[in-house]
PDB file of C-alpha atoms in Angstrom:
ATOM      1  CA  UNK A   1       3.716   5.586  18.669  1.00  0.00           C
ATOM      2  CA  UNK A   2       4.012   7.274  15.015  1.00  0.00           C
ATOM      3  CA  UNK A   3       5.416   4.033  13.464  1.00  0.00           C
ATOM      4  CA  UNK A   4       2.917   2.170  14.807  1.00  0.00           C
ATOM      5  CA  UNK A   5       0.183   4.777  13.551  1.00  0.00           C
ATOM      6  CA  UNK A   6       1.748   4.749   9.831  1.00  0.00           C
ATOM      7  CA  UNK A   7       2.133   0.767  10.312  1.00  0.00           C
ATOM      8  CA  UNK A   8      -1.707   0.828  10.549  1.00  0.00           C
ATOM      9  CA  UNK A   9      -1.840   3.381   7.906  1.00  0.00           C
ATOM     10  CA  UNK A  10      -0.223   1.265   5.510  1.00  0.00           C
ATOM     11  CA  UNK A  11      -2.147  -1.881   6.807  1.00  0.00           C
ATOM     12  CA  UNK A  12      -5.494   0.456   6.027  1.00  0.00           C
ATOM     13  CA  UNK A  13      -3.674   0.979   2.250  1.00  0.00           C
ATOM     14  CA  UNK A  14      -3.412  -2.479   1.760  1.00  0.00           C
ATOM     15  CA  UNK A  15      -7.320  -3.487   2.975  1.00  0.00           C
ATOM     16  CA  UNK A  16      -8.501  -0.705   1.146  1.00  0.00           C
ATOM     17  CA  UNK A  17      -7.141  -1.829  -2.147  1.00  0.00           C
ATOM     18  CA  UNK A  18      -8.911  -5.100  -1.735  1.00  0.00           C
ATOM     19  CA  UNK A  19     -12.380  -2.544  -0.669  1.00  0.00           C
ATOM     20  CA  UNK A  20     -12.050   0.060  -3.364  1.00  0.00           C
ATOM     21  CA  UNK A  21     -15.698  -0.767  -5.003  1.00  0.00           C
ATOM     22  CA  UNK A  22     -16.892  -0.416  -1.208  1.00  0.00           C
ATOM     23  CA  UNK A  23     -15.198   2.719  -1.513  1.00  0.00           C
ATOM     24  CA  UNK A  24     -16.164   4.113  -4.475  1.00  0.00           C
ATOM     25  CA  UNK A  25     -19.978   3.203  -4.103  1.00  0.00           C
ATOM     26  CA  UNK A  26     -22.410   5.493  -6.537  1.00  0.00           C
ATOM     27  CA  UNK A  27     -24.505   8.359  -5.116  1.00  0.00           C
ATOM     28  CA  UNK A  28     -27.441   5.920  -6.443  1.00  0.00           C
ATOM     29  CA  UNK A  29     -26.193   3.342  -3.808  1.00  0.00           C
ATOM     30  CA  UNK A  30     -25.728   5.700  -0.796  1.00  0.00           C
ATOM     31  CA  UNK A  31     -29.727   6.910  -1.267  1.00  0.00           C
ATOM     32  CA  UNK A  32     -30.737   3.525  -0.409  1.00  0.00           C
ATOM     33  CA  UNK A  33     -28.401   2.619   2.367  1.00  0.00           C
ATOM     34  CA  UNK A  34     -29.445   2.851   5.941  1.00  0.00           C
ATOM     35  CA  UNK A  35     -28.295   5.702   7.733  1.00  0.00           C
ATOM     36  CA  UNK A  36     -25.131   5.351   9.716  1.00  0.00           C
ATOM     37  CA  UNK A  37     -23.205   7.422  12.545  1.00  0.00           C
ATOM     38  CA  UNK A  38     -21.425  10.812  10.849  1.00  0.00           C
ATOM     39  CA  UNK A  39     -17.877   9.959  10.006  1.00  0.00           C
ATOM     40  CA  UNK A  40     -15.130  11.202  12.223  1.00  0.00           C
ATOM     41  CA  UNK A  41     -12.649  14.169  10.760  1.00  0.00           C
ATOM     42  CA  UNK A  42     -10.332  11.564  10.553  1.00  0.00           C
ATOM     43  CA  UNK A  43     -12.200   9.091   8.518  1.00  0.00           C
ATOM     44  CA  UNK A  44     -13.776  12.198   6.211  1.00  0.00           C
ATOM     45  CA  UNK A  45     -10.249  13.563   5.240  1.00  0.00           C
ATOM     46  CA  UNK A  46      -8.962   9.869   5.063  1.00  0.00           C
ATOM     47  CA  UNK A  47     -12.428   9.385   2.592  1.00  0.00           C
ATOM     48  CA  UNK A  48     -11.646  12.201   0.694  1.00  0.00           C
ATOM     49  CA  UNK A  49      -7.805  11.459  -0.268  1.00  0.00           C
ATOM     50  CA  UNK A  50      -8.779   8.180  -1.381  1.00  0.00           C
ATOM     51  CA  UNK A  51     -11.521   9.501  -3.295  1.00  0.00           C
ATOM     52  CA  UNK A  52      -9.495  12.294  -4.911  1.00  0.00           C
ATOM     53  CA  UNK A  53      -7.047   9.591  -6.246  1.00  0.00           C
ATOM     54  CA  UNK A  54      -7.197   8.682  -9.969  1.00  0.00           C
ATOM     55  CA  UNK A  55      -9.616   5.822 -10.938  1.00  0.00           C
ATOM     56  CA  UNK A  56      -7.293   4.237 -12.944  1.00  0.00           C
ATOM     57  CA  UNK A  57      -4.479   4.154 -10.176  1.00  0.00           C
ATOM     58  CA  UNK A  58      -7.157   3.023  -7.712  1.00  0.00           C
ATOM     59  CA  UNK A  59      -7.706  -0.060  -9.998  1.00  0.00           C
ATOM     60  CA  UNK A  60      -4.168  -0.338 -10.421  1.00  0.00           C
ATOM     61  CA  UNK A  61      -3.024  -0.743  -6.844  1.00  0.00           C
ATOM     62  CA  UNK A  62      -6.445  -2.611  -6.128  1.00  0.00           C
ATOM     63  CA  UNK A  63      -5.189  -5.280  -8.948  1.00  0.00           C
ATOM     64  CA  UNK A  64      -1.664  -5.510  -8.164  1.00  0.00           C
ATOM     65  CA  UNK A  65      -1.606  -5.972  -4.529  1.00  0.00           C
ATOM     66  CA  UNK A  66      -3.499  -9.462  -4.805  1.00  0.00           C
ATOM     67  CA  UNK A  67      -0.053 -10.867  -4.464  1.00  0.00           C
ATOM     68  CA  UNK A  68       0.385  -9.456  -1.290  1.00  0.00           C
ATOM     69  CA  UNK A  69      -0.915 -10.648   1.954  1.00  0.00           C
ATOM     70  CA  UNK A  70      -1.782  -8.001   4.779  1.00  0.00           C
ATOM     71  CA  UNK A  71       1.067  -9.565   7.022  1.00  0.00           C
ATOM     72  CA  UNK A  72       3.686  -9.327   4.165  1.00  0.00           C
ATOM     73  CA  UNK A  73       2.576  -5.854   3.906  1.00  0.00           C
ATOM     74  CA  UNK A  74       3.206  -5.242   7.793  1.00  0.00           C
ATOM     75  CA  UNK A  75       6.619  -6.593   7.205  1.00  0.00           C
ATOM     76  CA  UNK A  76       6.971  -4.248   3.964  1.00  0.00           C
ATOM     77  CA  UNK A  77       6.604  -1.209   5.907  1.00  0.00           C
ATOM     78  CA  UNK A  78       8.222  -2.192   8.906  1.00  0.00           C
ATOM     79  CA  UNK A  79      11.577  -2.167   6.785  1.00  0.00           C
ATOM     80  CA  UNK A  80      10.769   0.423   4.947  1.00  0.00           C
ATOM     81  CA  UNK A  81      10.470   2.428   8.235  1.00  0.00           C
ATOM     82  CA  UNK A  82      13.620   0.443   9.654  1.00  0.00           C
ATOM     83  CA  UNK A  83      11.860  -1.426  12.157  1.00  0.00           C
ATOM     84  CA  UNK A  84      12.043  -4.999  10.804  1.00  0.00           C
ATOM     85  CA  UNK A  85      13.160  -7.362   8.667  1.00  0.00           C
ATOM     86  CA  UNK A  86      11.251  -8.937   5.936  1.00  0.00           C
ATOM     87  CA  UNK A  87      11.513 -12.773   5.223  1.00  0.00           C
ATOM     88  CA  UNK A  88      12.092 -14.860   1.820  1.00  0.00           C
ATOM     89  CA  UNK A  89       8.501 -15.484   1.249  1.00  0.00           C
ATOM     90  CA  UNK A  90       7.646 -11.960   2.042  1.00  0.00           C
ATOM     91  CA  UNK A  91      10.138 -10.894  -0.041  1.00  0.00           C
ATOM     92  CA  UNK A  92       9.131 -13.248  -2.839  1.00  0.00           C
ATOM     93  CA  UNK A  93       5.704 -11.334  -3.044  1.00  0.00           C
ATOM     94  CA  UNK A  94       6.574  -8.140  -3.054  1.00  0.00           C
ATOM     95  CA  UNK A  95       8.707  -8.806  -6.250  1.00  0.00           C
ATOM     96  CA  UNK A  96       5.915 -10.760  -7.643  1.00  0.00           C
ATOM     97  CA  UNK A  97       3.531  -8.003  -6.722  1.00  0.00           C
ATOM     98  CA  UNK A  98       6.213  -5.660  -9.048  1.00  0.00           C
ATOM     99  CA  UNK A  99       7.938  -2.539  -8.262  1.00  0.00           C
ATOM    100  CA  UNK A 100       4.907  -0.391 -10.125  1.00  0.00           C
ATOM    101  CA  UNK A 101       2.712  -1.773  -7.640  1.00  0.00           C
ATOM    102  CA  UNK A 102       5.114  -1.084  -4.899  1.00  0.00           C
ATOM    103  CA  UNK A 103       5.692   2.131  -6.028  1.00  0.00           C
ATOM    104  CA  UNK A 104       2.445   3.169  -6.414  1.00  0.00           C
ATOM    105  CA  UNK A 105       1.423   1.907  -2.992  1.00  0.00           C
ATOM    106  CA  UNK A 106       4.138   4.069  -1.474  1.00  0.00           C
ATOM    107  CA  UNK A 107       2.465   7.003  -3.330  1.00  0.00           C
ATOM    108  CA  UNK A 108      -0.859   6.474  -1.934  1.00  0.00           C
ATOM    109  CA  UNK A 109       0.784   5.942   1.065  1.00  0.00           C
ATOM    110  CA  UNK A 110       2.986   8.755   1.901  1.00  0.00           C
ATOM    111  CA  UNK A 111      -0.302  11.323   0.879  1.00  0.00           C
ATOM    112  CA  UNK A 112      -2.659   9.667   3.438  1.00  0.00           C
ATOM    113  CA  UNK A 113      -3.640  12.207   5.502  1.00  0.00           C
ATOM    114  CA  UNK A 114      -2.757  10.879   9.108  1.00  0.00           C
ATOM    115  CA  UNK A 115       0.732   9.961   7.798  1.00  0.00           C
ATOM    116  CA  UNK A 116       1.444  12.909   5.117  1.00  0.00           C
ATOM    117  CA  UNK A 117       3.133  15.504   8.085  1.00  0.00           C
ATOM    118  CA  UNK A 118       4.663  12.290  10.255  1.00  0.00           C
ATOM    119  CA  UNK A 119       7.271  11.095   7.684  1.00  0.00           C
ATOM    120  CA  UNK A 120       9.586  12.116   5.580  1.00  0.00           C
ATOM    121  CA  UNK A 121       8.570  11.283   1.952  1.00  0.00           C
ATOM    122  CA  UNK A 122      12.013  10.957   0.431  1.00  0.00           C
ATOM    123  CA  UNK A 123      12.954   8.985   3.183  1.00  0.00           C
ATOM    124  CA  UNK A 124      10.068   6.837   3.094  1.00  0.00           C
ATOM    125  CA  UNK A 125      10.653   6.577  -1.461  1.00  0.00           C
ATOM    126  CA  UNK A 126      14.032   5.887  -0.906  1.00  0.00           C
ATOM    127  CA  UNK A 127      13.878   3.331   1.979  1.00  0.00           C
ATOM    128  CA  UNK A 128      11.099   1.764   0.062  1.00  0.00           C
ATOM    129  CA  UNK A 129      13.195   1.514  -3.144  1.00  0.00           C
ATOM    130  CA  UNK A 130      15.800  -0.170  -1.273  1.00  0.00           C
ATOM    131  CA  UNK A 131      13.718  -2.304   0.137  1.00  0.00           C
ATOM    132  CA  UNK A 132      12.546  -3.823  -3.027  1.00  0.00           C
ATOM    133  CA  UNK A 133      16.315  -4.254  -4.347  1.00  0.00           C
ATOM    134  CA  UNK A 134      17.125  -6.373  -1.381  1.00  0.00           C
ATOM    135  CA  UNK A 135      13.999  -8.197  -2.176  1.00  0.00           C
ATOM    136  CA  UNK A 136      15.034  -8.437  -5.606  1.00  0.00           C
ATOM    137  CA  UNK A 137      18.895  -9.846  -4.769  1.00  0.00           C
ATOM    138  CA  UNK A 138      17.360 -12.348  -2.406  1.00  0.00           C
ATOM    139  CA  UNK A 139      14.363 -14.071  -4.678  1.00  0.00           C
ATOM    140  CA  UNK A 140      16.991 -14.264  -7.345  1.00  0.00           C
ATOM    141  CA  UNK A 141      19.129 -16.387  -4.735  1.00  0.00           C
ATOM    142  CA  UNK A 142      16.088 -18.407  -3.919  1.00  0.00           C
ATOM    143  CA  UNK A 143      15.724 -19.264  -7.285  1.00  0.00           C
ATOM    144  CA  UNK A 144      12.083 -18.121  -7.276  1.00  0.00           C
ATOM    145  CA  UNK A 145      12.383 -17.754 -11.167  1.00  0.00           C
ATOM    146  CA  UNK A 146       8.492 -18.085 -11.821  1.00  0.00           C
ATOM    147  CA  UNK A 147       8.105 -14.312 -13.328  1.00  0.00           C
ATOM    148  CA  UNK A 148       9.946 -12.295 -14.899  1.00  0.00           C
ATOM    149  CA  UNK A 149      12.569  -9.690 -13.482  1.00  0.00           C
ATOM    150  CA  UNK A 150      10.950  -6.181 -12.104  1.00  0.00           C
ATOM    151  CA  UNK A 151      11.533  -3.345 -13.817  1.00  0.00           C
ATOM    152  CA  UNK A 152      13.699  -0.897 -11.201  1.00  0.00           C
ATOM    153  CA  UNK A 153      14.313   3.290 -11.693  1.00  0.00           C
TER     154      UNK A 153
END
């Protein structure tokens, strides 16, 4: 049941990097919205991290992840929490995506509120790191040579 909570958690990571500017809407913009139903705890401390983030690493991750589809990303974080595989094309976009932007996913990731005091962060950086390798090692033996080599810790 937690996997499949940070699985969504991630999934929510990925969508919101597409949504930031829904995210990051100006006061201006909220005064002439139509009221809506009070957010849940959840949602508010889920708003708040994202909003706390760094606009520059917000536009980062919201550029970068372009290269990843939302089912790659399910197959990311299933292997990052060892509960999947991911395949050659998958892997192919997360190394086009770039460790930076993987890396910088993971960060967002691991201080989302409803998944901070679930997982281990090390555990999650390291698997994650690993991850990417393997990804790395098996686009080079695809021959997927259309960009250049990541640049790995």
């Amino acid at each position: 049941m937690v996997s499949l909570n940070i699985l969504s958690s991630f999934i929510t990571i990925l969508i919101i990097s597409s949504a930031i500017p829904v995210l990051c809407k100006s006061h201006h913009h909220k005064e002439h919205s139509p009221p809506t139903n009070p957010p849940s705890q959840k949602e508010d401390a889920h708003d708040k991290y994202i909003n706390s983030l760094p606009k520059d690493l917000i536009k980062f991750v919201q550029n970068c992840t372009k290269y990843l589809p939302v089912k790659c990303g399910e197959k990311v974080i299933n292997a990052i929490l060892e509960k999947g595989i991911i395949d050659k094309k998958c892997c192919h976009d997360l190394v086009r995506m770039g460790y930076e932007c993987h890396k910088s996913l993971i960060k967002v990731y691991i201080g989302l509120p409803e998944v901070k005091n679930k997982i281990d962060p090390k555990v999650i950086k390291s698997n994650a790191k690993k991850v990417f390798k393997k990804c790395v090692v098996q686009d080079k033996k695809n021959n997927h040579s259309s960009h250049p080599p990541p640049i790995l810790p």
